[in-house]
Structure formats: structure tokens, C-alpha cells
């Protein structure tokens, strides 16, 4: 991953190439869904300290997918912002059926 991406549009195909394993994609989806649920819970209940768990929930599921199923290094380590955006675009793409879940 030595190539520097100048736009998310150019980065996203690379991001998807790092998520070919279906279990890895499912773990990403679960982590993202739990992040949304946890965020909603924190806002509704005003238990804002729960927000501290969001990175652990989101990245925890994703990294399990990469280390044990995809067997690659998460793009987050090299492209943190584009990878965060990629997580949510891939989540949307799975919800809409563009990417197999």
C-alpha cells in the first residue's frame, strides 16, 4: 500500500479489493450497525460516556475480519480518513444491495 490516493473516488476500488472475504464484510457491517445503535442509545439516554466505546466496537469487528478471515492489514493503518469513509460507503452499499452481504 505505497500508493498515495488523492481522492476517495480513486481510493474506494482499492478499499473494496481489501474486503473480498464475505465474513470480513459481514463483520464490518455488524460493527457499523452496532456503532449506529450505540450512538443512538447514547443520544437518547444522554449516557455520553458510552461514546468512548465506539472506536472499539467499530474497529474491533472490522479488524477481526481482516486478521482472521481476509488475512490482510486493515487499510485504516495507512489511510485512516479514507478508510473511515469507506466503511460507511461500503455499509450503505451493502444495505442497498450493491455489494453482497
Tab-separated table of C-alpha atoms in Angstrom, residues 15-100:
chain	number	residue	atom	x	y	z
A	15	UNK	CA	-10.709	-0.368	-0.320
A	16	UNK	CA	-13.167	-2.858	-1.812
A	17	UNK	CA	-10.284	-5.042	-3.019
A	18	UNK	CA	-9.257	-5.372	0.630
A	19	UNK	CA	-12.736	-6.684	1.539
A	20	UNK	CA	-13.265	-9.644	-0.788
A	21	UNK	CA	-13.979	-12.105	2.019
A	22	UNK	CA	-17.699	-12.239	2.808
A	23	UNK	CA	-17.182	-12.883	6.542
A	24	UNK	CA	-14.912	-9.843	6.745
A	25	UNK	CA	-17.561	-7.692	5.060
A	26	UNK	CA	-20.228	-9.060	7.422
A	27	UNK	CA	-18.092	-8.259	10.450
A	28	UNK	CA	-17.645	-4.711	9.125
A	29	UNK	CA	-21.403	-4.456	8.679
A	30	UNK	CA	-22.111	-5.720	12.201
A	31	UNK	CA	-19.581	-3.326	13.704
A	32	UNK	CA	-21.019	-0.367	11.805
A	33	UNK	CA	-24.591	-1.291	12.762
A	34	UNK	CA	-23.577	-1.598	16.414
A	35	UNK	CA	-21.868	1.789	16.222
A	36	UNK	CA	-25.130	3.328	14.991
A	37	UNK	CA	-27.119	1.562	17.727
A	38	UNK	CA	-24.652	2.643	20.413
A	39	UNK	CA	-24.640	6.211	19.124
A	40	UNK	CA	-28.443	6.267	19.164
A	41	UNK	CA	-28.513	4.852	22.692
A	42	UNK	CA	-26.040	7.475	23.915
A	43	UNK	CA	-28.055	10.325	22.415
A	44	UNK	CA	-31.440	9.087	23.627
A	45	UNK	CA	-30.305	8.241	27.170
A	46	UNK	CA	-27.741	11.041	27.466
A	47	UNK	CA	-25.153	8.471	28.610
A	48	UNK	CA	-22.437	10.137	26.587
A	49	UNK	CA	-19.607	8.135	28.163
A	50	UNK	CA	-20.863	5.231	26.046
A	51	UNK	CA	-19.437	7.109	23.053
A	52	UNK	CA	-15.965	6.120	24.220
A	53	UNK	CA	-16.739	2.560	23.152
A	54	UNK	CA	-17.478	3.481	19.518
A	55	UNK	CA	-13.927	3.002	18.168
A	56	UNK	CA	-13.600	-0.325	19.985
A	57	UNK	CA	-16.910	-1.570	18.604
A	58	UNK	CA	-16.391	-0.336	15.059
A	59	UNK	CA	-12.740	-1.224	14.618
A	60	UNK	CA	-12.906	-4.344	16.760
A	61	UNK	CA	-15.279	-6.166	14.428
A	62	UNK	CA	-13.513	-4.865	11.314
A	63	UNK	CA	-10.050	-5.871	12.489
A	64	UNK	CA	-11.232	-9.352	13.467
A	65	UNK	CA	-12.422	-9.712	9.887
A	66	UNK	CA	-9.098	-8.602	8.466
A	67	UNK	CA	-6.804	-10.558	10.760
A	68	UNK	CA	-8.726	-13.854	10.800
A	69	UNK	CA	-10.673	-14.013	7.545
A	70	UNK	CA	-9.299	-11.557	4.991
A	71	UNK	CA	-5.744	-12.091	6.289
A	72	UNK	CA	-4.549	-8.636	5.335
A	73	UNK	CA	-3.571	-5.415	7.040
A	74	UNK	CA	-6.512	-3.041	7.528
A	75	UNK	CA	-6.299	-0.016	5.242
A	76	UNK	CA	-7.051	2.091	8.331
A	77	UNK	CA	-3.395	1.823	9.307
A	78	UNK	CA	-2.289	3.607	6.123
A	79	UNK	CA	-5.358	5.605	5.076
A	80	UNK	CA	-7.333	6.372	8.260
A	81	UNK	CA	-9.739	9.015	6.925
A	82	UNK	CA	-10.446	7.364	3.567
A	83	UNK	CA	-10.913	4.031	5.342
A	84	UNK	CA	-13.420	5.503	7.772
A	85	UNK	CA	-15.358	6.961	4.856
A	86	UNK	CA	-15.001	3.632	3.024
A	87	UNK	CA	-16.526	1.770	5.969
A	88	UNK	CA	-19.676	3.863	5.762
A	89	UNK	CA	-19.900	3.805	1.966
A	90	UNK	CA	-19.484	0.010	2.000
A	91	UNK	CA	-22.146	-0.204	4.764
A	92	UNK	CA	-24.523	1.805	2.546
A	93	UNK	CA	-23.607	-0.305	-0.482
A	94	UNK	CA	-24.404	-3.491	1.473
A	95	UNK	CA	-27.716	-2.054	2.690
A	96	UNK	CA	-28.723	-1.139	-0.857
A	97	UNK	CA	-27.612	-4.485	-2.325
A	98	UNK	CA	-24.784	-3.042	-4.414
A	99	UNK	CA	-22.328	-5.256	-2.501
A	100	UNK	CA	-23.212	-8.784	-1.385
